[in-house]
Amino acid sequence: MRKFIASALAALLIGASPLLVGASAAPAAHAAEVAPTPTVVATETADAAVTTNTAPAEDAADGAAVGRCISSPAWTETIIVSPEVPAVPEIPAVPEIPEISHMETVVIQEAWTETVVDKEAWDEEVFDHWQHYSWTGGPHTADSAPAFPSGDWQANVQGDPHGVGVAGAYFRSHGNAGNGDWFYLEAVTKIVHHEAETHTVEHPAITEEVKVIDQEYVPGIPGVPGKPAIPAVVKYIYHPAVECPAAPAAVDTTTASVDTTAAVDTAAPAETTPLAQTGGGGVGLPVLLGGVGALALGLLITGIRRFARE
């Protein structure tokens, strides 16, 4: 008996599962049907495009979604397709400036006089005069002259009184007058300085011709042509005014005689059967029938098994 009751309960759960699934899906499907969606209406004319958006708004009292209309005045939209391009002024050409220069004589070395030495300076010893000496040393018996010089020779006159013309000692007898007649003739010299023998050479100045630039060369600059201004391209789009319909009259809930239930029933759609509401718009009845059939099938299978055992 316990096995029979357990098998019956299992068959009942299997048969009732489609009903539970259909009942849980119905509210979601019903909410999807009730919730409004935003609409975008685009109207294109020859020179305007109008867009009207109707978005849902949630009422704080009952949570129902209703559409909201926003009124707006007519207005003109300005769209700049391409901005204005200002004019570019012309840049005139700059002519070149030629170089201006002249030649100048630059002295590298001044003129000078060169002294060329043909013979260096020198000192020369030359004959100046004769100096005559007399022997005072007493009698001299030797045939040779006494030695010169010595303290026995006495200078007496300059010159060559005897006309000998040769330097040296010589004898002239003067009647053997006591001391011997010896004489000496000395050639007295002097130093004569000779200046160097030179000649001069005149050298002219050394110069060079150089170029002196008075004005540097300045290259020219080509001109740049100007560009005219390009006006802006502007597009105007006219948007007409949006006028919303008048709002419905508000219901005075403070009046006792107003039956809110009747008003709701009047605005509500035709009443449907509980089975149709459970299925979500005609879906619940087939699901219910399928569950009942599955339950009956389960009970039949359980009875057959029990009958077979007995």
mmCIF file of C-alpha atoms in Angstrom:
data_model
loop_
_atom_site.group_PDB
_atom_site.id
_atom_site.type_symbol
_atom_site.label_atom_id
_atom_site.label_comp_id
_atom_site.label_asym_id
_atom_site.label_seq_id
_atom_site.Cartn_x
_atom_site.Cartn_y
_atom_site.Cartn_z
ATOM 1 C CA MET A 1 0.000 0.000 0.000
ATOM 2 C CA ARG A 2 2.820 2.406 0.815
ATOM 3 C CA LYS A 3 4.399 1.723 -2.544
ATOM 4 C CA PHE A 4 1.150 2.482 -4.263
ATOM 5 C CA ILE A 5 0.780 5.824 -2.451
ATOM 6 C CA ALA A 6 4.406 6.806 -3.269
ATOM 7 C CA SER A 7 3.942 5.916 -6.923
ATOM 8 C CA ALA A 8 0.733 7.955 -7.058
ATOM 9 C CA LEU A 9 2.425 10.995 -5.516
ATOM 10 C CA ALA A 10 5.302 10.778 -8.004
ATOM 11 C CA ALA A 11 2.864 10.560 -10.916
ATOM 12 C CA LEU A 12 0.972 13.544 -9.508
ATOM 13 C CA LEU A 13 4.154 15.664 -9.309
ATOM 14 C CA ILE A 14 5.108 14.699 -12.862
ATOM 15 C CA GLY A 15 1.708 15.687 -14.145
ATOM 16 C CA ALA A 16 1.593 18.969 -12.215
ATOM 17 C CA SER A 17 5.045 20.238 -13.319
ATOM 18 C CA PRO A 18 3.749 21.707 -16.635
ATOM 19 C CA LEU A 19 1.187 23.707 -14.676
ATOM 20 C CA LEU A 20 3.868 25.171 -12.412
ATOM 21 C CA VAL A 21 6.052 26.092 -15.366
ATOM 22 C CA GLY A 22 3.192 27.750 -17.228
ATOM 23 C CA ALA A 23 2.117 29.708 -14.167
ATOM 24 C CA SER A 24 5.604 31.082 -13.540
ATOM 25 C CA ALA A 25 6.074 32.183 -17.183
ATOM 26 C CA ALA A 26 2.727 33.948 -17.416
ATOM 27 C CA PRO A 27 3.562 37.049 -15.306
ATOM 28 C CA ALA A 28 6.759 37.659 -17.300
ATOM 29 C CA ALA A 29 4.915 37.427 -20.596
ATOM 30 C CA HIS A 30 2.188 39.683 -19.275
ATOM 31 C CA ALA A 31 4.738 42.270 -18.095
ATOM 32 C CA ALA A 32 6.378 42.222 -21.514
ATOM 33 C CA GLU A 33 3.014 42.985 -23.114
ATOM 34 C CA VAL A 34 2.227 45.861 -20.732
ATOM 35 C CA ALA A 35 5.610 47.696 -20.688
ATOM 36 C CA PRO A 36 5.705 50.359 -23.418
ATOM 37 C CA THR A 37 8.879 50.876 -25.538
ATOM 38 C CA PRO A 38 10.412 54.253 -26.585
ATOM 39 C CA THR A 39 9.534 55.298 -30.093
ATOM 40 C CA VAL A 40 11.614 57.495 -32.414
ATOM 41 C CA VAL A 41 9.748 59.197 -35.203
ATOM 42 C CA ALA A 42 11.932 60.835 -37.851
ATOM 43 C CA THR A 43 10.308 63.104 -40.396
ATOM 44 C CA GLU A 44 12.492 64.363 -43.242
ATOM 45 C CA THR A 45 11.392 67.280 -45.352
ATOM 46 C CA ALA A 46 13.130 69.303 -48.015
ATOM 47 C CA ASP A 47 15.044 71.393 -45.457
ATOM 48 C CA ALA A 48 14.235 69.941 -42.012
ATOM 49 C CA ALA A 49 14.347 66.762 -39.930
ATOM 50 C CA VAL A 50 12.072 66.404 -36.900
ATOM 51 C CA THR A 51 12.576 63.716 -34.258
ATOM 52 C CA THR A 52 10.007 63.048 -31.547
ATOM 53 C CA ASN A 53 10.941 60.727 -28.682
ATOM 54 C CA THR A 54 8.350 59.266 -26.386
ATOM 55 C CA ALA A 55 9.983 57.610 -23.389
ATOM 56 C CA PRO A 56 8.257 55.719 -20.573
ATOM 57 C CA ALA A 57 7.975 57.338 -17.174
ATOM 58 C CA GLU A 58 7.208 55.435 -13.946
ATOM 59 C CA ASP A 59 4.358 56.732 -11.893
ATOM 60 C CA ALA A 60 5.279 56.868 -8.209
ATOM 61 C CA ALA A 61 1.794 55.880 -6.998
ATOM 62 C CA ASP A 62 1.180 52.525 -8.665
ATOM 63 C CA GLY A 63 4.446 51.829 -10.557
ATOM 64 C CA ALA A 64 2.711 51.812 -13.983
ATOM 65 C CA ALA A 65 4.795 52.925 -17.009
ATOM 66 C CA VAL A 66 3.238 55.740 -18.983
ATOM 67 C CA GLY A 67 4.518 57.781 -21.970
ATOM 68 C CA ARG A 68 5.699 61.369 -21.436
ATOM 69 C CA CYS A 69 5.463 64.103 -24.099
ATOM 70 C CA ILE A 70 7.817 67.121 -23.845
ATOM 71 C CA SER A 71 6.678 70.291 -25.588
ATOM 72 C CA SER A 72 9.320 72.466 -27.276
ATOM 73 C CA PRO A 73 9.161 75.622 -29.411
ATOM 74 C CA ALA A 74 10.264 75.679 -33.024
ATOM 75 C CA TRP A 75 13.947 76.305 -33.522
ATOM 76 C CA THR A 76 16.541 76.369 -36.287
ATOM 77 C CA GLU A 77 19.713 74.320 -35.998
ATOM 78 C CA THR A 78 22.855 75.749 -37.596
ATOM 79 C CA ILE A 79 25.396 73.189 -38.793
ATOM 80 C CA ILE A 80 28.790 74.383 -40.030
ATOM 81 C CA VAL A 81 29.717 72.017 -42.836
ATOM 82 C CA SER A 82 33.118 73.638 -43.382
ATOM 83 C CA PRO A 83 34.549 76.581 -41.423
ATOM 84 C CA GLU A 84 35.599 79.843 -42.966
ATOM 85 C CA VAL A 85 39.152 79.961 -44.289
ATOM 86 C CA PRO A 86 40.647 83.454 -43.936
ATOM 87 C CA ALA A 87 42.479 85.072 -46.796
ATOM 88 C CA VAL A 88 46.241 84.717 -47.027
ATOM 89 C CA PRO A 89 47.919 88.005 -47.980
ATOM 90 C CA GLU A 90 50.437 88.072 -50.781
ATOM 91 C CA ILE A 91 54.097 88.135 -49.811
ATOM 92 C CA PRO A 92 55.970 90.359 -52.273
ATOM 93 C CA ALA A 93 59.273 89.225 -53.686
ATOM 94 C CA VAL A 94 62.494 90.690 -52.335
ATOM 95 C CA PRO A 95 64.990 91.558 -55.101
ATOM 96 C CA GLU A 96 68.585 90.519 -54.777
ATOM 97 C CA ILE A 97 71.247 93.047 -53.859
ATOM 98 C CA PRO A 98 74.372 92.786 -56.038
ATOM 99 C CA GLU A 99 77.841 92.899 -54.590
ATOM 100 C CA ILE A 100 79.695 96.217 -54.664
ATOM 101 C CA SER A 101 83.490 96.080 -54.362
ATOM 102 C CA HIS A 102 86.697 97.822 -55.416
ATOM 103 C CA MET A 103 90.413 97.011 -55.572
ATOM 104 C CA GLU A 104 92.902 98.525 -53.159
ATOM 105 C CA THR A 105 96.680 98.416 -52.978
ATOM 106 C CA VAL A 106 97.842 97.025 -49.675
ATOM 107 C CA VAL A 107 101.469 97.543 -48.630
ATOM 108 C CA ILE A 108 102.885 94.292 -47.408
ATOM 109 C CA GLN A 109 106.396 95.699 -46.808
ATOM 110 C CA GLU A 110 107.456 99.316 -46.925
ATOM 111 C CA ALA A 111 110.248 100.444 -49.251
ATOM 112 C CA TRP A 112 113.737 100.269 -47.739
ATOM 113 C CA THR A 113 117.398 100.972 -48.527
ATOM 114 C CA GLU A 114 119.808 98.109 -48.310
ATOM 115 C CA THR A 115 123.519 98.729 -47.612
ATOM 116 C CA VAL A 116 125.718 96.175 -49.309
ATOM 117 C CA VAL A 117 129.253 95.814 -47.822
ATOM 118 C CA ASP A 118 131.828 95.389 -50.521
ATOM 119 C CA LYS A 119 134.813 95.417 -48.106
ATOM 120 C CA GLU A 120 134.782 95.321 -44.361
ATOM 121 C CA ALA A 121 136.339 98.172 -42.398
ATOM 122 C CA TRP A 122 139.993 97.733 -41.418
ATOM 123 C CA ASP A 123 142.967 99.526 -39.738
ATOM 124 C CA GLU A 124 146.191 100.153 -41.713
ATOM 125 C CA GLU A 125 149.631 100.992 -40.283
ATOM 126 C CA VAL A 126 151.356 103.577 -42.510
ATOM 127 C CA PHE A 127 154.595 105.635 -42.409
ATOM 128 C CA ASP A 128 154.214 108.922 -40.646
ATOM 129 C CA HIS A 129 157.684 110.479 -40.288
ATOM 130 C CA TRP A 130 161.365 109.814 -39.540
ATOM 131 C CA GLN A 131 162.794 110.083 -36.062
ATOM 132 C CA HIS A 132 166.512 110.776 -35.916
ATOM 133 C CA TYR A 133 168.620 109.507 -32.982
ATOM 134 C CA SER A 134 172.252 110.221 -32.008
ATOM 135 C CA TRP A 135 174.612 107.883 -30.127
ATOM 136 C CA THR A 136 175.530 109.292 -26.688
ATOM 137 C CA GLY A 137 177.112 106.238 -25.218
ATOM 138 C CA GLY A 138 180.727 107.251 -25.713
ATOM 139 C CA PRO A 139 183.343 105.958 -28.078
ATOM 140 C CA HIS A 140 182.258 102.877 -29.969
ATOM 141 C CA THR A 141 185.220 101.098 -31.511
ATOM 142 C CA ALA A 142 183.399 98.138 -32.998
ATOM 143 C CA ASP A 143 182.617 98.150 -36.647
ATOM 144 C CA SER A 144 179.019 97.133 -36.033
ATOM 145 C CA ALA A 145 176.514 99.682 -34.868
ATOM 146 C CA PRO A 146 175.486 99.686 -31.248
ATOM 147 C CA ALA A 147 172.256 97.925 -30.352
ATOM 148 C CA PHE A 148 169.032 99.946 -30.670
ATOM 149 C CA PRO A 149 167.154 100.901 -28.698
ATOM 150 C CA SER A 150 168.918 101.588 -25.471
ATOM 151 C CA GLY A 151 169.423 104.412 -23.049
ATOM 152 C CA ASP A 152 172.503 105.555 -24.996
ATOM 153 C CA TRP A 153 170.536 106.731 -27.936
ATOM 154 C CA GLN A 154 169.092 110.240 -27.825
ATOM 155 C CA ALA A 155 166.277 111.401 -30.055
ATOM 156 C CA ASN A 156 167.160 114.729 -31.506
ATOM 157 C CA VAL A 157 165.139 115.759 -34.515
ATOM 158 C CA GLN A 158 162.241 114.452 -36.602
ATOM 159 C CA GLY A 159 163.174 113.870 -40.107
ATOM 160 C CA ASP A 160 166.115 112.540 -42.079
ATOM 161 C CA PRO A 161 168.776 115.181 -41.845
ATOM 162 C CA HIS A 162 171.369 113.076 -43.602
ATOM 163 C CA GLY A 163 168.962 111.975 -46.330
ATOM 164 C CA VAL A 164 169.505 108.265 -45.660
ATOM 165 C CA GLY A 165 165.878 107.313 -46.299
ATOM 166 C CA VAL A 166 166.331 103.866 -44.709
ATOM 167 C CA ALA A 167 165.512 103.006 -41.147
ATOM 168 C CA GLY A 168 168.415 101.747 -39.073
ATOM 169 C CA ALA A 169 171.820 102.715 -37.620
ATOM 170 C CA TYR A 170 174.364 104.343 -39.808
ATOM 171 C CA PHE A 171 177.774 105.992 -39.267
ATOM 172 C CA ARG A 172 178.727 109.488 -40.222
ATOM 173 C CA SER A 173 182.101 110.759 -39.196
ATOM 174 C CA HIS A 174 182.192 114.249 -37.823
ATOM 175 C CA GLY A 175 185.881 114.419 -37.201
ATOM 176 C CA ASN A 176 185.757 111.807 -34.435
ATOM 177 C CA ALA A 177 184.313 114.258 -32.027
ATOM 178 C CA GLY A 178 184.571 112.045 -29.024
ATOM 179 C CA ASN A 179 181.522 109.796 -28.687
ATOM 180 C CA GLY A 180 181.532 108.203 -32.099
ATOM 181 C CA ASP A 181 179.573 109.353 -35.029
ATOM 182 C CA TRP A 182 176.737 106.767 -34.968
ATOM 183 C CA PHE A 183 173.165 107.718 -35.790
ATOM 184 C CA TYR A 184 169.890 105.895 -35.997
ATOM 185 C CA LEU A 185 166.938 106.629 -38.241
ATOM 186 C CA GLU A 186 163.608 105.266 -37.053
ATOM 187 C CA ALA A 187 160.505 105.107 -39.212
ATOM 188 C CA VAL A 188 157.581 106.236 -37.116
ATOM 189 C CA THR A 189 154.175 104.820 -38.277
ATOM 190 C CA LYS A 190 150.589 105.583 -37.505
ATOM 191 C CA ILE A 191 147.294 103.610 -37.670
ATOM 192 C CA VAL A 192 144.892 104.718 -40.328
ATOM 193 C CA HIS A 193 141.309 103.368 -39.973
ATOM 194 C CA HIS A 194 139.559 102.581 -43.205
ATOM 195 C CA GLU A 195 135.763 102.465 -43.213
ATOM 196 C CA ALA A 196 133.996 99.587 -44.845
ATOM 197 C CA GLU A 197 133.471 99.870 -48.526
ATOM 198 C CA THR A 198 129.762 99.672 -49.227
ATOM 199 C CA HIS A 199 127.089 100.615 -51.689
ATOM 200 C CA THR A 200 123.320 101.000 -51.261
ATOM 201 C CA VAL A 201 120.451 99.347 -53.056
ATOM 202 C CA GLU A 202 117.010 100.929 -53.019
ATOM 203 C CA HIS A 203 114.189 98.417 -52.690
ATOM 204 C CA PRO A 204 110.677 99.548 -53.563
ATOM 205 C CA ALA A 205 107.721 98.726 -51.340
ATOM 206 C CA ILE A 206 106.088 95.308 -51.719
ATOM 207 C CA THR A 207 102.374 95.713 -52.365
ATOM 208 C CA GLU A 208 99.408 93.549 -53.257
ATOM 209 C CA GLU A 209 96.090 94.303 -54.918
ATOM 210 C CA VAL A 210 93.201 93.089 -52.777
ATOM 211 C CA LYS A 211 89.465 93.174 -53.287
ATOM 212 C CA VAL A 212 87.521 95.223 -50.770
ATOM 213 C CA ILE A 213 83.768 94.479 -50.528
ATOM 214 C CA ASP A 214 81.660 97.556 -49.852
ATOM 215 C CA GLN A 215 78.279 95.785 -50.092
ATOM 216 C CA GLU A 216 77.816 92.078 -49.546
ATOM 217 C CA TYR A 217 75.702 90.123 -52.006
ATOM 218 C CA VAL A 218 72.202 89.445 -50.696
ATOM 219 C CA PRO A 219 70.193 86.779 -52.545
ATOM 220 C CA GLY A 220 66.639 87.573 -53.527
ATOM 221 C CA ILE A 221 63.540 85.948 -52.043
ATOM 222 C CA PRO A 222 60.766 84.865 -54.415
ATOM 223 C CA GLY A 223 57.298 86.153 -53.689
ATOM 224 C CA VAL A 224 54.388 84.036 -52.490
ATOM 225 C CA PRO A 225 50.994 84.649 -54.104
ATOM 226 C CA GLY A 226 48.082 85.343 -51.809
ATOM 227 C CA LYS A 227 44.957 83.246 -51.428
ATOM 228 C CA PRO A 228 41.410 84.631 -51.300
ATOM 229 C CA ALA A 229 39.185 83.952 -48.343
ATOM 230 C CA ILE A 230 36.886 80.929 -48.511
ATOM 231 C CA PRO A 231 33.512 81.565 -46.857
ATOM 232 C CA ALA A 232 32.093 79.070 -44.444
ATOM 233 C CA VAL A 233 29.537 76.526 -45.655
ATOM 234 C CA VAL A 234 26.582 76.562 -43.263
ATOM 235 C CA LYS A 235 23.495 74.305 -43.299
ATOM 236 C CA TYR A 236 20.299 75.309 -41.521
ATOM 237 C CA ILE A 237 17.811 72.695 -40.276
ATOM 238 C CA TYR A 238 14.407 73.880 -39.147
ATOM 239 C CA HIS A 239 12.825 72.012 -36.234
ATOM 240 C CA PRO A 240 9.075 72.665 -35.878
ATOM 241 C CA ALA A 241 7.439 73.072 -32.490
ATOM 242 C CA VAL A 242 6.323 70.006 -30.533
ATOM 243 C CA GLU A 243 2.877 70.393 -28.959
ATOM 244 C CA CYS A 244 1.695 67.744 -26.499
ATOM 245 C CA PRO A 245 -2.009 66.872 -26.133
ATOM 246 C CA ALA A 246 -3.914 68.166 -23.115
ATOM 247 C CA ALA A 247 -3.593 66.037 -19.961
ATOM 248 C CA PRO A 248 -6.775 64.102 -18.860
ATOM 249 C CA ALA A 249 -8.825 65.505 -16.018
ATOM 250 C CA ALA A 250 -7.649 64.421 -12.588
ATOM 251 C CA VAL A 251 -9.949 62.128 -10.566
ATOM 252 C CA ASP A 252 -11.076 63.559 -7.240
ATOM 253 C CA THR A 253 -10.396 60.727 -4.814
ATOM 254 C CA THR A 254 -11.738 62.707 -1.853
ATOM 255 C CA THR A 255 -15.408 62.368 -2.944
ATOM 256 C CA ALA A 256 -17.084 59.470 -1.149
ATOM 257 C CA SER A 257 -19.613 58.800 -3.896
ATOM 258 C CA VAL A 258 -16.919 57.917 -6.498
ATOM 259 C CA ASP A 259 -16.539 54.166 -6.942
ATOM 260 C CA THR A 260 -12.902 53.634 -7.844
ATOM 261 C CA THR A 261 -13.499 49.947 -8.343
ATOM 262 C CA ALA A 262 -16.086 50.623 -11.023
ATOM 263 C CA ALA A 263 -13.748 53.018 -12.809
ATOM 264 C CA VAL A 264 -11.005 50.466 -12.821
ATOM 265 C CA ASP A 265 -13.360 47.770 -14.042
ATOM 266 C CA THR A 266 -14.605 50.012 -16.833
ATOM 267 C CA ALA A 267 -11.083 50.788 -18.066
ATOM 268 C CA ALA A 268 -9.937 47.162 -17.644
ATOM 269 C CA PRO A 269 -10.218 44.782 -20.587
ATOM 270 C CA ALA A 270 -12.780 41.981 -20.732
ATOM 271 C CA GLU A 271 -12.544 39.544 -17.854
ATOM 272 C CA THR A 272 -10.821 36.310 -18.732
ATOM 273 C CA THR A 273 -11.028 32.939 -17.134
ATOM 274 C CA PRO A 274 -8.548 31.990 -14.453
ATOM 275 C CA LEU A 275 -7.096 29.358 -16.722
ATOM 276 C CA ALA A 276 -6.447 31.893 -19.491
ATOM 277 C CA GLN A 277 -4.750 34.289 -17.058
ATOM 278 C CA THR A 278 -2.575 31.530 -15.673
ATOM 279 C CA GLY A 279 -1.368 30.608 -19.122
ATOM 280 C CA GLY A 280 -0.530 34.168 -20.040
ATOM 281 C CA GLY A 281 -2.880 35.051 -22.900
ATOM 282 C CA GLY A 282 -4.325 31.579 -23.986
ATOM 283 C CA VAL A 283 -1.293 29.502 -23.062
ATOM 284 C CA GLY A 284 -2.476 28.159 -19.619
ATOM 285 C CA LEU A 285 -5.369 25.914 -20.859
ATOM 286 C CA PRO A 286 -3.252 23.577 -23.036
ATOM 287 C CA VAL A 287 -0.691 23.317 -20.260
ATOM 288 C CA LEU A 288 -3.410 22.411 -17.733
ATOM 289 C CA LEU A 289 -4.852 19.748 -19.994
ATOM 290 C CA GLY A 290 -1.395 18.273 -20.547
ATOM 291 C CA GLY A 291 -0.816 18.064 -16.779
ATOM 292 C CA VAL A 292 -4.116 16.288 -16.185
ATOM 293 C CA GLY A 293 -3.337 13.798 -18.939
ATOM 294 C CA ALA A 294 0.097 13.092 -17.472
ATOM 295 C CA LEU A 295 -1.478 12.567 -14.030
ATOM 296 C CA ALA A 296 -3.996 10.111 -15.418
ATOM 297 C CA LEU A 297 -1.257 8.275 -17.288
ATOM 298 C CA GLY A 298 0.818 7.998 -14.115
ATOM 299 C CA LEU A 299 -2.088 6.586 -12.128
ATOM 300 C CA LEU A 300 -2.800 4.085 -14.890
ATOM 301 C CA ILE A 301 0.788 2.856 -14.981
ATOM 302 C CA THR A 302 0.869 2.517 -11.198
ATOM 303 C CA GLY A 303 -2.387 0.451 -11.175
ATOM 304 C CA ILE A 304 -1.098 -1.868 -13.875
ATOM 305 C CA ARG A 305 2.133 -2.523 -11.935
ATOM 306 C CA ARG A 306 0.184 -3.215 -8.730
ATOM 307 C CA PHE A 307 -2.222 -5.520 -10.530
ATOM 308 C CA ALA A 308 0.699 -7.438 -12.045
ATOM 309 C CA ARG A 309 2.292 -8.006 -8.614
ATOM 310 C CA GLU A 310 -0.926 -9.410 -7.092
#
